[in-house]
GROMACS .gro file of C-alpha atoms in nm:
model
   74
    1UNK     CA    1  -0.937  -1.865  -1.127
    2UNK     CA    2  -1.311  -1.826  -1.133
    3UNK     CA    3  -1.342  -2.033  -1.413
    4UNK     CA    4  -1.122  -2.291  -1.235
    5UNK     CA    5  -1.320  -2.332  -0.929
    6UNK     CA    6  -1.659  -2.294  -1.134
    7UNK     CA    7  -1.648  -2.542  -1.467
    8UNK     CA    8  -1.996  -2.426  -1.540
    9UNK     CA    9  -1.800  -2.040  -1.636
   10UNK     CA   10  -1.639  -2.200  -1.901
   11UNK     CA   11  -1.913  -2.096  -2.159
   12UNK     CA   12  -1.923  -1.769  -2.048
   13UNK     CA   13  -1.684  -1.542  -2.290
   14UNK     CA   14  -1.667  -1.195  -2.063
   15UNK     CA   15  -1.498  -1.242  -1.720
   16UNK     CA   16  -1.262  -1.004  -1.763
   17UNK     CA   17  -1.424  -0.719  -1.529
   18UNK     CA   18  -1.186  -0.421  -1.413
   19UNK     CA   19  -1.164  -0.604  -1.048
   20UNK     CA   20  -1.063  -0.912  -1.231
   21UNK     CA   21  -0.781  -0.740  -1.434
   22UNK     CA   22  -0.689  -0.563  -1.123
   23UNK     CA   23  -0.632  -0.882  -0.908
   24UNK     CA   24  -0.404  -1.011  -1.197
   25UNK     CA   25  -0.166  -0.712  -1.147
   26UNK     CA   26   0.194  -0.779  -0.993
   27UNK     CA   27   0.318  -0.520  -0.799
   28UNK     CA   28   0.623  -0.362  -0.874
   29UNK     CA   29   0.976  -0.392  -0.655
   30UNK     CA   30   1.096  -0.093  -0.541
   31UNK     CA   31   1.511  -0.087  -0.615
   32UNK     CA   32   1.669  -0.136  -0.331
   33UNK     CA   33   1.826   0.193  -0.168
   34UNK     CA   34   2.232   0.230  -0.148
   35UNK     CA   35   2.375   0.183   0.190
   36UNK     CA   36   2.440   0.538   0.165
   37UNK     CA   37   2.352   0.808   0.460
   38UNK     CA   38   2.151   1.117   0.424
   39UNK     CA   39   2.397   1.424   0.501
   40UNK     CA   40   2.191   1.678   0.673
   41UNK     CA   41   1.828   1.662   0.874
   42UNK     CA   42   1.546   1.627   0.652
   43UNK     CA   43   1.719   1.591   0.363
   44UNK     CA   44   1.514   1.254   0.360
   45UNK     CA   45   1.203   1.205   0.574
   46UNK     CA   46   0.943   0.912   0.588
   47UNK     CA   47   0.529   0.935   0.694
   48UNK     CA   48   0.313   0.672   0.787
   49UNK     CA   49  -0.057   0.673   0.791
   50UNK     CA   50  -0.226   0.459   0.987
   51UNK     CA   51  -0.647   0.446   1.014
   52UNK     CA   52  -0.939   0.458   1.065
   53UNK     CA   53  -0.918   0.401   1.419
   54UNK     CA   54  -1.200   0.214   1.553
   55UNK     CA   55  -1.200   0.439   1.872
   56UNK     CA   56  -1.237   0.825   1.784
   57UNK     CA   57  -0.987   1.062   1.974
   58UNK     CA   58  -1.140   1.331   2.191
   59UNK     CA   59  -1.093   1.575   1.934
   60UNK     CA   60  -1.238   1.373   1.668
   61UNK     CA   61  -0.938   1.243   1.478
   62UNK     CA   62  -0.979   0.862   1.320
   63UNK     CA   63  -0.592   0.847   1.181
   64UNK     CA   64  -0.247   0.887   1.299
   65UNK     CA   65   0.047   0.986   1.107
   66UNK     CA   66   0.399   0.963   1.159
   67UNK     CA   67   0.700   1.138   1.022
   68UNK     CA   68   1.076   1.024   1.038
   69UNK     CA   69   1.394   1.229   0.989
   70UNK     CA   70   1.623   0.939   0.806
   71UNK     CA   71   1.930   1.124   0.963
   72UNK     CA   72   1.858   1.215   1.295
   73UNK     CA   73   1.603   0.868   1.320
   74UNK     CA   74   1.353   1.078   1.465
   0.00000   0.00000   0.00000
């Protein structure tokens, strides 16, 4: 892309830096889960992390995390 927007790059044979190579990278799909329900409580459980928080709690904490019980949604 580089070279695209800058013609004058054309000449130059190494562009290929490990951020470059990086930003080419497709992300993979996850497969898509089966309609089927968890049996029992935390059998399957999902976190969240969210942060840095630009305001500090009063205990100091910059991040909040959050955990899910997929059977009980909770």
């Amino acid at each position: 892309m580089l070279k695209k927007l800058c013609p004058q790059f054309q000449n130059i044979p190494s562009l290929d830096c490990e951020s470059c190579q990086f930003a080419k990278h497709h992300r993979s799909t996850t497969k898509p889960r089966v309609n089927k329900r968890v049996e029992s409580i935390f059998e399957l459980v999902h976190s969240d992390v969210w942060g840095p928080c630009p305001v500090v709690s009063k205990t100091g904490h910059k991040y909040f995390v959050t955990f899910v019980d997929d059977f009980s949604q909770m």
